[in-house]
Amino acid sequence: MRKWEKRALFTVGLLLLIIGALAYRSIRLLHGTPQWYRRSTATLAEKEAAARRAFNKFVGIQNVAATIHNDRQRARATQDATTEPAQTITVSFTDDELNAFFEKWSNFEDWKQNYDSYVENPIILLKPGQILLAGQVRDLDTIATVEFDPSLDDQGQLDLKLTEILGGRLPIPQPFVRPYFHKITDVLRDRLPAWRQGATIEADGAANKNLICASLSRLLIRTLQGEPTDPILFLPVVERHANVPAQIVGVIVGDHWLTVTVRPLDHSQRQALVDRIHAVDPIADSKEPAPEK
């Protein structure tokens, strides 16, 4: 065998060895568990206590919102409504509280049946400036993690900014998962017209299921396309089996905690929200492919 042939074979063998090693490492990373991902070891009593703390905070928001509503009613009797102060409510949650509340509420509202066949043990993790959503993807036998950097832009719109996607401990380039994003958005866009048409808010301020589905679908579609969205948060009112919309005016994420500032919507603002949902969103409702960013 000539010298150059030996060198060529050695080079090919070395490349195959490197490729094999990289493939092996990638597979290990893909099926690895991120260091921060942990199933809760809390007892049932501890989970109940955490869910109760979150529930009490939501109740507190509703109580303050009711007080603000009454203050507005009194203000209208004595002064022009345009001079009313913009009153807000600030509340903080730990990720343990949010996870315990979500687990209890998803069972209570039968949300779990909508995702349980795809994702197991979903959790929320709060890091400085970041919200991480993760869960065990049943079909892929891996833990998928999606990282967001939430903020409000100069127009007050909510920008969740998808920053990273992980399969296990392996970073996944967004172009690789974009076809899956398209499948998700196509399914939601097929359902959006019916949700938009049926969207309404009851006299007591509770949003119906169609409005919530339409609003959250637009949030997801716009986030996947890198676009800001309407800063609306639906606050659960457990004793009424209802959800009340509020405007997000501030969000700060720290180490295992989240602080949100919201402003309750008055009647005209709730109607404006319904009108926005009924109107066509050129980004969320369009079936044309979004331009690459």
Tab-separated table of C-alpha atoms in Angstrom:
chain	number	residue	atom	x	y	z
A	1	MET	CA	0.000	0.000	0.000
A	2	ARG	CA	1.350	3.368	-0.965
A	3	LYS	CA	2.164	5.956	1.678
A	4	TRP	CA	-0.543	8.380	0.521
A	5	GLU	CA	-3.145	5.582	0.655
A	6	LYS	CA	-2.162	4.771	4.235
A	7	ARG	CA	-2.478	8.436	5.151
A	8	ALA	CA	-5.881	8.628	3.486
A	9	LEU	CA	-7.117	5.543	5.330
A	10	PHE	CA	-5.760	6.888	8.599
A	11	THR	CA	-7.491	10.236	8.005
A	12	VAL	CA	-10.804	8.555	7.154
A	13	GLY	CA	-10.532	6.296	10.189
A	14	LEU	CA	-9.750	9.245	12.425
A	15	LEU	CA	-12.715	11.189	11.046
A	16	LEU	CA	-15.034	8.224	11.592
A	17	LEU	CA	-13.737	7.870	15.137
A	18	ILE	CA	-14.344	11.573	15.813
A	19	ILE	CA	-17.823	11.420	14.269
A	20	GLY	CA	-18.647	8.326	16.308
A	21	ALA	CA	-17.414	9.953	19.506
A	22	LEU	CA	-19.423	13.104	18.787
A	23	ALA	CA	-22.524	11.058	17.986
A	24	TYR	CA	-22.131	9.051	21.184
A	25	ARG	CA	-21.681	12.220	23.224
A	26	SER	CA	-24.668	13.865	21.534
A	27	ILE	CA	-26.865	10.863	22.308
A	28	ARG	CA	-25.734	10.913	25.931
A	29	LEU	CA	-26.433	14.644	26.146
A	30	LEU	CA	-29.812	14.229	24.440
A	31	HIS	CA	-30.921	11.629	26.966
A	32	GLY	CA	-29.161	13.258	29.894
A	33	THR	CA	-30.914	15.115	32.682
A	34	PRO	CA	-30.173	18.828	33.145
A	35	GLN	CA	-28.601	19.544	36.521
A	36	TRP	CA	-31.410	21.865	37.526
A	37	TYR	CA	-34.237	19.476	36.517
A	38	ARG	CA	-35.567	17.646	39.507
A	39	ARG	CA	-38.847	16.014	40.319
A	40	SER	CA	-40.314	17.472	43.436
A	41	THR	CA	-39.449	15.604	46.607
A	42	ALA	CA	-41.989	17.581	48.602
A	43	THR	CA	-44.548	15.649	50.581
A	44	LEU	CA	-48.215	15.867	49.702
A	45	ALA	CA	-48.729	18.175	52.694
A	46	GLU	CA	-45.901	20.457	51.532
A	47	LYS	CA	-47.345	20.600	48.007
A	48	GLU	CA	-50.770	21.409	49.409
A	49	ALA	CA	-49.255	24.192	51.505
A	50	ALA	CA	-47.417	25.655	48.484
A	51	ALA	CA	-50.555	25.487	46.333
A	52	ARG	CA	-52.520	27.135	49.137
A	53	ARG	CA	-50.003	29.995	49.351
A	54	ALA	CA	-50.325	30.590	45.619
A	55	PHE	CA	-54.113	30.351	45.860
A	56	ASN	CA	-54.184	32.905	48.692
A	57	LYS	CA	-52.078	35.279	46.605
A	58	PHE	CA	-54.520	35.001	43.711
A	59	VAL	CA	-57.380	35.617	46.136
A	60	GLY	CA	-55.494	38.652	47.426
A	61	ILE	CA	-55.213	39.980	43.885
A	62	GLN	CA	-58.948	39.547	43.396
A	63	ASN	CA	-59.704	41.304	46.695
A	64	VAL	CA	-57.507	44.261	45.794
A	65	ALA	CA	-59.015	44.327	42.301
A	66	ALA	CA	-62.498	44.494	43.841
A	67	THR	CA	-61.376	47.391	46.040
A	68	ILE	CA	-59.955	49.193	43.004
A	69	HIS	CA	-63.224	48.630	41.145
A	70	ASN	CA	-65.220	50.115	44.029
A	71	ASP	CA	-62.828	53.074	44.216
A	72	ARG	CA	-63.329	53.666	40.504
A	73	GLN	CA	-67.084	53.603	40.922
A	74	ARG	CA	-66.876	56.193	43.693
A	75	ALA	CA	-64.429	58.289	41.661
A	76	ARG	CA	-66.828	58.435	38.724
A	77	ALA	CA	-69.441	59.956	41.000
A	78	THR	CA	-67.152	62.826	42.006
A	79	GLN	CA	-64.734	63.447	39.122
A	80	ASP	CA	-64.082	62.833	35.448
A	81	ALA	CA	-63.168	59.192	34.828
A	82	THR	CA	-60.123	60.206	32.770
A	83	THR	CA	-58.480	61.558	35.927
A	84	GLU	CA	-58.718	58.264	37.813
A	85	PRO	CA	-55.347	57.013	39.079
A	86	ALA	CA	-53.889	53.920	37.409
A	87	GLN	CA	-53.873	51.444	40.290
A	88	THR	CA	-51.780	48.289	40.142
A	89	ILE	CA	-51.223	45.116	42.149
A	90	THR	CA	-47.823	43.494	42.697
A	91	VAL	CA	-47.438	39.889	43.807
A	92	SER	CA	-44.527	37.442	44.033
A	93	PHE	CA	-44.503	33.665	43.617
A	94	THR	CA	-41.838	31.019	44.092
A	95	ASP	CA	-41.436	28.324	41.463
A	96	ASP	CA	-42.467	25.736	44.073
A	97	GLU	CA	-45.733	27.615	44.579
A	98	LEU	CA	-46.378	27.891	40.845
A	99	ASN	CA	-45.615	24.217	40.236
A	100	ALA	CA	-47.826	23.052	43.099
A	101	PHE	CA	-50.647	25.362	42.045
A	102	PHE	CA	-50.372	24.335	38.373
A	103	GLU	CA	-50.428	20.643	39.296
A	104	LYS	CA	-53.517	21.072	41.428
A	105	TRP	CA	-55.290	23.453	39.041
A	106	SER	CA	-54.552	21.303	35.945
A	107	ASN	CA	-56.211	18.328	37.616
A	108	PHE	CA	-59.055	20.503	38.877
A	109	GLU	CA	-59.761	21.975	35.421
A	110	ASP	CA	-58.935	18.803	33.445
A	111	TRP	CA	-56.037	20.574	31.687
A	112	LYS	CA	-53.783	17.585	32.318
A	113	GLN	CA	-55.611	15.379	29.845
A	114	ASN	CA	-54.664	17.823	27.064
A	115	TYR	CA	-50.902	17.452	27.527
A	116	ASP	CA	-50.357	14.258	29.532
A	117	SER	CA	-50.082	12.031	26.462
A	118	TYR	CA	-47.200	14.190	25.193
A	119	VAL	CA	-45.376	15.536	28.248
A	120	GLU	CA	-44.846	14.018	31.674
A	121	ASN	CA	-43.897	15.863	34.864
A	122	PRO	CA	-43.862	19.427	33.464
A	123	ILE	CA	-42.156	21.936	35.748
A	124	ILE	CA	-41.399	25.641	35.934
A	125	LEU	CA	-37.985	26.876	37.027
A	126	LEU	CA	-37.248	30.530	37.714
A	127	LYS	CA	-33.721	31.870	37.222
A	128	PRO	CA	-32.561	35.508	37.230
A	129	GLY	CA	-34.155	37.014	34.117
A	130	GLN	CA	-35.358	33.637	32.808
A	131	ILE	CA	-38.375	31.357	32.916
A	132	LEU	CA	-37.679	27.706	32.076
A	133	LEU	CA	-40.414	25.257	31.131
A	134	ALA	CA	-39.422	21.602	31.007
A	135	GLY	CA	-40.922	18.152	30.896
A	136	GLN	CA	-40.316	14.554	29.899
A	137	VAL	CA	-41.324	14.139	26.245
A	138	ARG	CA	-42.858	10.684	26.053
A	139	ASP	CA	-42.213	9.946	22.362
A	140	LEU	CA	-38.561	11.049	22.446
A	141	ASP	CA	-37.627	9.732	25.887
A	142	THR	CA	-35.862	12.974	26.698
A	143	ILE	CA	-36.378	16.043	28.844
A	144	ALA	CA	-37.215	19.056	26.696
A	145	THR	CA	-36.482	22.518	28.072
A	146	VAL	CA	-37.580	25.861	26.669
A	147	GLU	CA	-36.004	29.054	28.040
A	148	PHE	CA	-37.653	32.478	27.885
A	149	ASP	CA	-36.400	35.956	28.789
A	150	PRO	CA	-39.626	37.862	29.615
A	151	SER	CA	-39.843	41.653	29.424
A	152	LEU	CA	-42.148	44.483	28.394
A	153	ASP	CA	-41.143	46.479	25.322
A	154	ASP	CA	-41.406	50.243	24.843
A	155	GLN	CA	-45.055	49.886	23.772
A	156	GLY	CA	-45.919	47.857	26.869
A	157	GLN	CA	-46.248	44.620	24.896
A	158	LEU	CA	-45.130	41.340	26.462
A	159	ASP	CA	-41.984	39.945	24.833
A	160	LEU	CA	-41.249	36.421	26.080
A	161	LYS	CA	-38.192	36.040	23.792
A	162	LEU	CA	-37.460	32.358	23.279
A	163	THR	CA	-33.698	32.118	23.881
A	164	GLU	CA	-32.797	28.423	24.007
A	165	ILE	CA	-34.193	24.943	23.495
A	166	LEU	CA	-32.588	21.892	25.043
A	167	GLY	CA	-33.083	18.186	24.469
A	168	GLY	CA	-31.740	16.690	27.681
A	169	ARG	CA	-28.482	18.615	28.090
A	170	LEU	CA	-28.014	19.098	24.337
A	171	PRO	CA	-28.715	22.575	22.878
A	172	ILE	CA	-31.065	22.287	19.887
A	173	PRO	CA	-30.703	24.933	17.125
A	174	GLN	CA	-34.009	26.705	16.541
A	175	PRO	CA	-33.943	26.065	12.752
A	176	PHE	CA	-33.990	22.340	13.589
A	177	VAL	CA	-37.255	22.621	15.538
A	178	ARG	CA	-38.873	25.259	13.334
A	179	PRO	CA	-40.860	22.630	11.359
A	180	TYR	CA	-42.402	21.511	14.670
A	181	PHE	CA	-43.228	25.145	15.450
A	182	HIS	CA	-45.017	25.366	12.091
A	183	LYS	CA	-47.090	22.278	12.900
A	184	ILE	CA	-48.123	23.767	16.247
A	185	THR	CA	-49.042	27.136	14.769
A	186	ASP	CA	-50.969	25.531	11.881
A	187	VAL	CA	-53.119	23.553	14.334
A	188	LEU	CA	-53.807	26.657	16.423
A	189	ARG	CA	-54.574	28.809	13.376
A	190	ASP	CA	-57.139	26.289	12.186
A	191	ARG	CA	-58.959	26.650	15.508
A	192	LEU	CA	-58.507	30.378	16.025
A	193	PRO	CA	-61.454	31.577	13.875
A	194	ALA	CA	-63.994	29.670	15.990
A	195	TRP	CA	-62.345	30.766	19.238
A	196	ARG	CA	-62.235	34.398	18.110
A	197	GLN	CA	-65.863	34.378	17.042
A	198	GLY	CA	-67.025	32.904	20.353
A	199	ALA	CA	-64.799	35.042	22.587
A	200	THR	CA	-66.591	37.108	25.208
A	201	ILE	CA	-66.305	38.402	28.765
A	202	GLU	CA	-69.165	37.949	31.204
A	203	ALA	CA	-70.731	40.799	33.147
A	204	ASP	CA	-68.754	39.784	36.257
A	205	GLY	CA	-65.458	40.161	34.342
A	206	ALA	CA	-64.774	36.457	33.765
A	207	ALA	CA	-63.377	35.501	30.358
A	208	ASN	CA	-65.010	32.558	28.627
A	209	LYS	CA	-63.014	29.569	27.371
A	210	ASN	CA	-62.989	30.785	23.760
A	211	LEU	CA	-61.401	34.106	24.686
A	212	ILE	CA	-58.746	32.424	26.834
A	213	CYS	CA	-57.909	29.905	24.090
A	214	ALA	CA	-57.705	32.624	21.441
A	215	SER	CA	-55.539	34.885	23.603
A	216	LEU	CA	-53.123	32.147	24.696
A	217	SER	CA	-52.912	30.761	21.150
A	218	ARG	CA	-51.896	34.160	19.834
A	219	LEU	CA	-49.361	34.487	22.633
A	220	LEU	CA	-47.804	31.127	21.709
A	221	ILE	CA	-47.797	31.779	17.955
A	222	ARG	CA	-46.289	35.245	18.276
A	223	THR	CA	-43.689	34.014	20.781
A	224	LEU	CA	-42.617	31.180	18.462
A	225	GLN	CA	-42.232	33.771	15.708
A	226	GLY	CA	-40.223	36.132	17.909
A	227	GLU	CA	-42.961	38.757	18.164
A	228	PRO	CA	-44.290	40.571	21.265
A	229	THR	CA	-47.896	40.028	22.251
A	230	ASP	CA	-50.800	41.454	24.239
A	231	PRO	CA	-49.705	41.645	27.928
A	232	ILE	CA	-52.739	39.846	29.318
A	233	LEU	CA	-52.646	37.487	32.296
A	234	PHE	CA	-55.676	35.380	33.227
A	235	LEU	CA	-56.041	35.224	36.988
A	236	PRO	CA	-57.790	32.084	38.250
A	237	VAL	CA	-60.740	32.598	40.575
A	238	VAL	CA	-60.977	29.093	41.983
A	239	GLU	CA	-64.211	29.407	43.916
A	240	ARG	CA	-65.988	30.651	40.762
A	241	HIS	CA	-64.269	28.216	38.359
A	242	ALA	CA	-63.405	31.310	36.330
A	243	ASN	CA	-60.476	33.327	34.993
A	244	VAL	CA	-60.341	37.120	35.000
A	245	PRO	CA	-58.062	39.026	32.593
A	246	ALA	CA	-55.621	41.657	33.855
A	247	GLN	CA	-52.918	43.699	32.140
A	248	ILE	CA	-49.280	42.904	32.936
A	249	VAL	CA	-47.401	46.159	33.559
A	250	GLY	CA	-44.250	44.753	35.166
A	251	VAL	CA	-42.377	41.452	35.401
A	252	ILE	CA	-39.160	40.574	37.240
A	253	VAL	CA	-37.671	37.077	37.497
A	254	GLY	CA	-35.142	36.217	40.192
A	255	ASP	CA	-33.581	33.105	41.678
A	256	HIS	CA	-36.608	30.808	42.173
A	257	TRP	CA	-39.065	33.737	42.357
A	258	LEU	CA	-41.244	35.764	40.007
A	259	THR	CA	-42.754	39.177	40.697
A	260	VAL	CA	-45.598	40.364	38.485
A	261	THR	CA	-47.369	43.709	38.553
A	262	VAL	CA	-50.839	43.739	37.019
A	263	ARG	CA	-53.549	46.303	36.457
A	264	PRO	CA	-57.187	45.173	36.687
A	265	LEU	CA	-59.224	45.929	33.577
A	266	ASP	CA	-62.266	48.154	33.807
A	267	HIS	CA	-65.357	47.597	31.668
A	268	SER	CA	-64.102	49.578	28.671
A	269	GLN	CA	-60.705	47.842	28.770
A	270	ARG	CA	-62.340	44.419	28.918
A	271	GLN	CA	-64.448	45.324	25.890
A	272	ALA	CA	-61.334	46.561	24.098
A	273	LEU	CA	-59.714	43.176	24.793
A	274	VAL	CA	-62.711	41.380	23.280
A	275	ASP	CA	-62.530	43.661	20.228
A	276	ARG	CA	-58.818	42.896	19.779
A	277	ILE	CA	-59.515	39.176	19.948
A	278	HIS	CA	-62.315	39.461	17.377
A	279	ALA	CA	-60.079	41.440	15.005
A	280	VAL	CA	-57.638	39.694	12.668
A	281	ASP	CA	-54.049	39.612	13.921
A	282	PRO	CA	-51.836	39.856	10.794
A	283	ILE	CA	-49.121	37.749	12.444
A	284	ALA	CA	-50.936	35.210	14.599
A	285	ASP	CA	-53.881	34.645	12.243
A	286	SER	CA	-51.956	34.599	8.956
A	287	LYS	CA	-51.093	31.238	7.436
A	288	GLU	CA	-48.262	32.756	5.425
A	289	PRO	CA	-44.801	31.672	6.659
A	290	ALA	CA	-43.224	34.233	8.965
A	291	PRO	CA	-40.043	35.908	7.680
A	292	GLU	CA	-36.860	34.460	9.132
A	293	LYS	CA	-35.282	36.534	11.921
